[in-house]
Amino acid sequence: MTVEIFSNMIYYVNDSWYSDIDGGSPSEYALLGHELDHAWRHHNFQIDSYKGMIKNRLYLEKEAVSFENYLRTAYGDNNIRRKYEGLKGGKEWEFFPYNLNRNNELITNFSQLGHNRNKTSLGFSYEKSVNNGKSVKQYLIISTDKNDNLNYRIFNSKEEYDKATFNW
């Protein structure tokens, strides 16, 4: 599997032929989440390198695998990744990625609702439960601004979402 980050572009395999990745499911959202964690850390100057070699790679991969595992569990997939083959310190008995889903979040019925005219904003709905409690329906808008920065807003009611998307 090849994943590369160039400038502001992230390339990843969105349809893995593997049945699992180091024990974890090869879900597209988990793989993308892993790379987005790297991109977020790069954007926030948390990745340091010397002569082309990335420092603290084991730590960075643990963090990315932790986020990928959070996404798996939040979407009801318990086949989490417990190792990172090919990385020194990445064997199952050496590699301890954290599980960030401490509140037992569960996201279901995620669906796209539409987009604005110039397709710089997308709307979504989903149901979310925390600590195995009652689920609530939430609405999300993800937008890019003129500098290609991503922004998001979460709404707790359809009325709030409809008001925000009225002129789409």
Short mmCIF file of the C-alpha atoms (twelve columns), coordinates in Angstrom:
data_MODEL
# 
_entry.id   MODEL 
# 
loop_
_atom_site.group_PDB 
_atom_site.id 
_atom_site.type_symbol 
_atom_site.label_atom_id 
_atom_site.label_alt_id 
_atom_site.label_comp_id 
_atom_site.label_asym_id 
_atom_site.label_seq_id 
_atom_site.Cartn_x 
_atom_site.Cartn_y 
_atom_site.Cartn_z 
_atom_site.pdbx_PDB_model_num 
ATOM 1   C CA . MET A 1   0.000   0.000  0.000  1 
ATOM 2   C CA . THR A 2   1.373   3.397  -0.921 1 
ATOM 3   C CA . VAL A 3   0.374   6.558  0.861  1 
ATOM 4   C CA . GLU A 4   2.083   9.849  0.185  1 
ATOM 5   C CA . ILE A 5   1.616   13.446 1.239  1 
ATOM 6   C CA . PHE A 6   2.751   16.081 -1.258 1 
ATOM 7   C CA . SER A 7   2.222   19.749 -0.423 1 
ATOM 8   C CA . ASN A 8   -1.494  19.950 0.356  1 
ATOM 9   C CA . MET A 9   -2.457  16.724 -1.420 1 
ATOM 10  C CA . ILE A 10  -2.941  13.383 0.316  1 
ATOM 11  C CA . TYR A 11  -2.778  10.210 -1.746 1 
ATOM 12  C CA . TYR A 12  -3.956  6.959  -0.219 1 
ATOM 13  C CA . VAL A 13  -5.332  3.633  -1.345 1 
ATOM 14  C CA . ASN A 14  -9.096  3.989  -1.099 1 
ATOM 15  C CA . ASP A 15  -9.877  0.377  -1.935 1 
ATOM 16  C CA . SER A 16  -7.413  -1.944 -0.264 1 
ATOM 17  C CA . TRP A 17  -7.009  -5.473 -1.535 1 
ATOM 18  C CA . TYR A 18  -5.784  -6.531 1.921  1 
ATOM 19  C CA . SER A 19  -8.201  -8.367 4.191  1 
ATOM 20  C CA . ASP A 20  -6.633  -6.560 7.162  1 
ATOM 21  C CA . ILE A 21  -3.840  -4.110 7.906  1 
ATOM 22  C CA . ASP A 22  -1.797  -5.300 10.860 1 
ATOM 23  C CA . GLY A 23  -4.961  -6.797 12.365 1 
ATOM 24  C CA . GLY A 24  -7.146  -3.752 11.708 1 
ATOM 25  C CA . SER A 25  -9.832  -3.537 9.077  1 
ATOM 26  C CA . PRO A 26  -8.756  -1.835 5.818  1 
ATOM 27  C CA . SER A 27  -11.717 0.560  5.917  1 
ATOM 28  C CA . GLU A 28  -11.338 3.573  3.651  1 
ATOM 29  C CA . TYR A 29  -12.264 6.055  6.397  1 
ATOM 30  C CA . ALA A 30  -9.670  4.528  8.748  1 
ATOM 31  C CA . LEU A 31  -6.908  4.710  6.144  1 
ATOM 32  C CA . LEU A 32  -7.786  8.280  5.246  1 
ATOM 33  C CA . GLY A 33  -8.040  9.186  8.942  1 
ATOM 34  C CA . HIS A 34  -4.534  7.814  9.511  1 
ATOM 35  C CA . GLU A 35  -3.124  10.044 6.764  1 
ATOM 36  C CA . LEU A 36  -5.191  13.035 7.878  1 
ATOM 37  C CA . ASP A 37  -3.613  12.711 11.321 1 
ATOM 38  C CA . HIS A 38  -0.186  12.959 9.681  1 
ATOM 39  C CA . ALA A 39  -1.329  15.940 7.587  1 
ATOM 40  C CA . TRP A 40  -2.756  17.699 10.646 1 
ATOM 41  C CA . ARG A 41  0.509   17.203 12.562 1 
ATOM 42  C CA . HIS A 42  2.527   18.403 9.568  1 
ATOM 43  C CA . HIS A 43  0.317   21.488 9.236  1 
ATOM 44  C CA . ASN A 44  0.787   22.238 12.961 1 
ATOM 45  C CA . PHE A 45  4.586   21.784 12.804 1 
ATOM 46  C CA . GLN A 46  4.579   18.615 14.902 1 
ATOM 47  C CA . ILE A 47  6.600   16.599 12.393 1 
ATOM 48  C CA . ASP A 48  10.308  17.269 12.530 1 
ATOM 49  C CA . SER A 49  12.906  15.930 10.146 1 
ATOM 50  C CA . TYR A 50  16.659  16.027 9.781  1 
ATOM 51  C CA . LYS A 51  18.323  15.496 6.397  1 
ATOM 52  C CA . GLY A 52  15.112  14.036 4.991  1 
ATOM 53  C CA . MET A 53  14.579  11.580 7.868  1 
ATOM 54  C CA . ILE A 54  11.497  12.013 10.045 1 
ATOM 55  C CA . LYS A 55  12.229  12.149 13.760 1 
ATOM 56  C CA . ASN A 56  9.990   10.374 16.312 1 
ATOM 57  C CA . ARG A 57  8.413   8.220  13.617 1 
ATOM 58  C CA . LEU A 58  7.254   5.566  16.091 1 
ATOM 59  C CA . TYR A 59  5.417   8.219  18.145 1 
ATOM 60  C CA . LEU A 60  3.856   9.730  15.000 1 
ATOM 61  C CA . GLU A 61  2.647   6.334  13.779 1 
ATOM 62  C CA . LYS A 62  1.209   5.484  17.206 1 
ATOM 63  C CA . GLU A 63  -0.775  8.719  17.129 1 
ATOM 64  C CA . ALA A 64  -1.999  8.124  13.565 1 
ATOM 65  C CA . VAL A 65  -2.965  4.520  14.363 1 
ATOM 66  C CA . SER A 66  -4.748  5.755  17.499 1 
ATOM 67  C CA . PHE A 67  -6.869  8.112  15.400 1 
ATOM 68  C CA . GLU A 68  -7.517  5.412  12.834 1 
ATOM 69  C CA . ASN A 69  -8.619  3.076  15.665 1 
ATOM 70  C CA . TYR A 70  -10.856 5.795  17.111 1 
ATOM 71  C CA . LEU A 71  -12.577 6.089  13.724 1 
ATOM 72  C CA . ARG A 72  -13.006 2.324  13.510 1 
ATOM 73  C CA . THR A 73  -14.647 2.088  16.929 1 
ATOM 74  C CA . ALA A 74  -16.777 5.231  16.419 1 
ATOM 75  C CA . TYR A 75  -18.202 3.638  13.275 1 
ATOM 76  C CA . GLY A 76  -18.845 0.291  14.978 1 
ATOM 77  C CA . ASP A 77  -15.786 -1.593 13.684 1 
ATOM 78  C CA . ASN A 78  -13.887 -3.300 16.506 1 
ATOM 79  C CA . ASN A 79  -11.124 -4.758 14.298 1 
ATOM 80  C CA . ILE A 80  -8.522  -2.299 15.566 1 
ATOM 81  C CA . ARG A 81  -4.907  -2.153 14.542 1 
ATOM 82  C CA . ARG A 82  -2.460  -3.332 17.220 1 
ATOM 83  C CA . LYS A 83  0.879   -3.179 15.397 1 
ATOM 84  C CA . TYR A 84  2.750   -1.461 12.595 1 
ATOM 85  C CA . GLU A 85  4.767   -4.045 10.673 1 
ATOM 86  C CA . GLY A 86  8.013   -2.872 9.133  1 
ATOM 87  C CA . LEU A 87  8.561   -0.160 11.746 1 
ATOM 88  C CA . LYS A 88  11.152  -0.652 14.473 1 
ATOM 89  C CA . GLY A 89  9.143   -0.856 17.692 1 
ATOM 90  C CA . GLY A 90  5.980   -1.600 15.747 1 
ATOM 91  C CA . LYS A 91  5.505   -5.237 16.737 1 
ATOM 92  C CA . GLU A 92  2.323   -6.144 18.586 1 
ATOM 93  C CA . TRP A 93  4.050   -6.575 21.960 1 
ATOM 94  C CA . GLU A 94  5.970   -3.277 21.484 1 
ATOM 95  C CA . PHE A 95  3.338   -1.085 19.851 1 
ATOM 96  C CA . PHE A 96  0.583   0.336  22.041 1 
ATOM 97  C CA . PRO A 97  -1.621  2.740  20.095 1 
ATOM 98  C CA . TYR A 98  -4.082  4.525  22.322 1 
ATOM 99  C CA . ASN A 99  -7.823  4.076  21.991 1 
ATOM 100 C CA . LEU A 100 -9.195  7.622  21.809 1 
ATOM 101 C CA . ASN A 101 -12.837 6.562  22.001 1 
ATOM 102 C CA . ARG A 102 -13.092 6.916  25.774 1 
ATOM 103 C CA . ASN A 103 -16.745 8.057  25.612 1 
ATOM 104 C CA . ASN A 104 -17.734 5.068  23.470 1 
ATOM 105 C CA . GLU A 105 -18.974 7.312  20.681 1 
ATOM 106 C CA . LEU A 106 -20.890 5.556  17.958 1 
ATOM 107 C CA . ILE A 107 -21.713 7.203  14.623 1 
ATOM 108 C CA . THR A 108 -24.434 5.643  12.458 1 
ATOM 109 C CA . ASN A 109 -26.542 6.604  9.454  1 
ATOM 110 C CA . PHE A 110 -23.955 9.049  8.104  1 
ATOM 111 C CA . SER A 111 -25.226 10.544 4.855  1 
ATOM 112 C CA . GLN A 112 -24.543 13.492 2.577  1 
ATOM 113 C CA . LEU A 113 -27.377 16.013 2.333  1 
ATOM 114 C CA . GLY A 114 -26.121 18.267 -0.442 1 
ATOM 115 C CA . HIS A 115 -23.750 21.086 -1.318 1 
ATOM 116 C CA . ASN A 116 -23.781 24.769 -2.135 1 
ATOM 117 C CA . ARG A 117 -23.783 26.109 -5.712 1 
ATOM 118 C CA . ASN A 118 -20.006 26.436 -6.038 1 
ATOM 119 C CA . LYS A 119 -19.399 23.141 -4.192 1 
ATOM 120 C CA . THR A 120 -17.206 24.674 -1.479 1 
ATOM 121 C CA . SER A 121 -19.533 23.457 1.284  1 
ATOM 122 C CA . LEU A 122 -20.977 19.993 1.894  1 
ATOM 123 C CA . GLY A 123 -23.760 19.083 4.282  1 
ATOM 124 C CA . PHE A 124 -24.160 15.819 6.183  1 
ATOM 125 C CA . SER A 125 -26.380 14.223 8.805  1 
ATOM 126 C CA . TYR A 126 -25.603 11.410 11.210 1 
ATOM 127 C CA . GLU A 127 -26.716 9.858  14.464 1 
ATOM 128 C CA . LYS A 128 -24.347 9.924  17.415 1 
ATOM 129 C CA . SER A 129 -24.507 8.156  20.741 1 
ATOM 130 C CA . VAL A 130 -22.084 8.526  23.651 1 
ATOM 131 C CA . ASN A 131 -21.446 5.973  26.412 1 
ATOM 132 C CA . ASN A 132 -23.985 3.630  24.824 1 
ATOM 133 C CA . GLY A 133 -26.755 6.112  25.560 1 
ATOM 134 C CA . LYS A 134 -29.585 7.494  23.490 1 
ATOM 135 C CA . SER A 135 -28.557 8.609  20.010 1 
ATOM 136 C CA . VAL A 136 -29.109 12.145 18.759 1 
ATOM 137 C CA . LYS A 137 -29.256 13.288 15.168 1 
ATOM 138 C CA . GLN A 138 -26.692 15.929 14.264 1 
ATOM 139 C CA . TYR A 139 -25.948 17.938 11.149 1 
ATOM 140 C CA . LEU A 140 -22.569 18.970 9.817  1 
ATOM 141 C CA . ILE A 141 -21.315 21.474 7.259  1 
ATOM 142 C CA . ILE A 142 -17.740 21.201 6.011  1 
ATOM 143 C CA . SER A 143 -16.485 24.184 3.981  1 
ATOM 144 C CA . THR A 144 -13.327 25.479 2.383  1 
ATOM 145 C CA . ASP A 145 -12.508 29.172 2.419  1 
ATOM 146 C CA . LYS A 146 -10.648 31.233 -0.199 1 
ATOM 147 C CA . ASN A 147 -7.307  30.004 1.244  1 
ATOM 148 C CA . ASP A 148 -8.393  26.336 1.044  1 
ATOM 149 C CA . ASN A 149 -8.644  26.037 4.825  1 
ATOM 150 C CA . LEU A 150 -11.234 23.531 6.045  1 
ATOM 151 C CA . ASN A 151 -13.894 24.678 8.469  1 
ATOM 152 C CA . TYR A 152 -16.810 22.808 9.985  1 
ATOM 153 C CA . ARG A 153 -19.961 23.560 11.930 1 
ATOM 154 C CA . ILE A 154 -22.112 21.081 13.837 1 
ATOM 155 C CA . PHE A 155 -25.834 21.652 14.377 1 
ATOM 156 C CA . ASN A 156 -28.077 19.916 16.894 1 
ATOM 157 C CA . SER A 157 -31.295 20.503 14.972 1 
ATOM 158 C CA . LYS A 158 -32.532 20.363 11.400 1 
ATOM 159 C CA . GLU A 159 -33.906 23.880 11.780 1 
ATOM 160 C CA . GLU A 160 -30.438 25.295 12.586 1 
ATOM 161 C CA . TYR A 161 -28.930 23.391 9.666  1 
ATOM 162 C CA . ASP A 162 -31.673 24.559 7.271  1 
ATOM 163 C CA . LYS A 163 -31.160 28.167 8.344  1 
ATOM 164 C CA . ALA A 164 -27.400 27.894 7.669  1 
ATOM 165 C CA . THR A 165 -27.939 26.329 4.246  1 
ATOM 166 C CA . PHE A 166 -30.905 28.477 3.150  1 
ATOM 167 C CA . ASN A 167 -29.052 30.250 0.289  1 
ATOM 168 C CA . TRP A 168 -27.325 27.201 -1.129 1 
# 
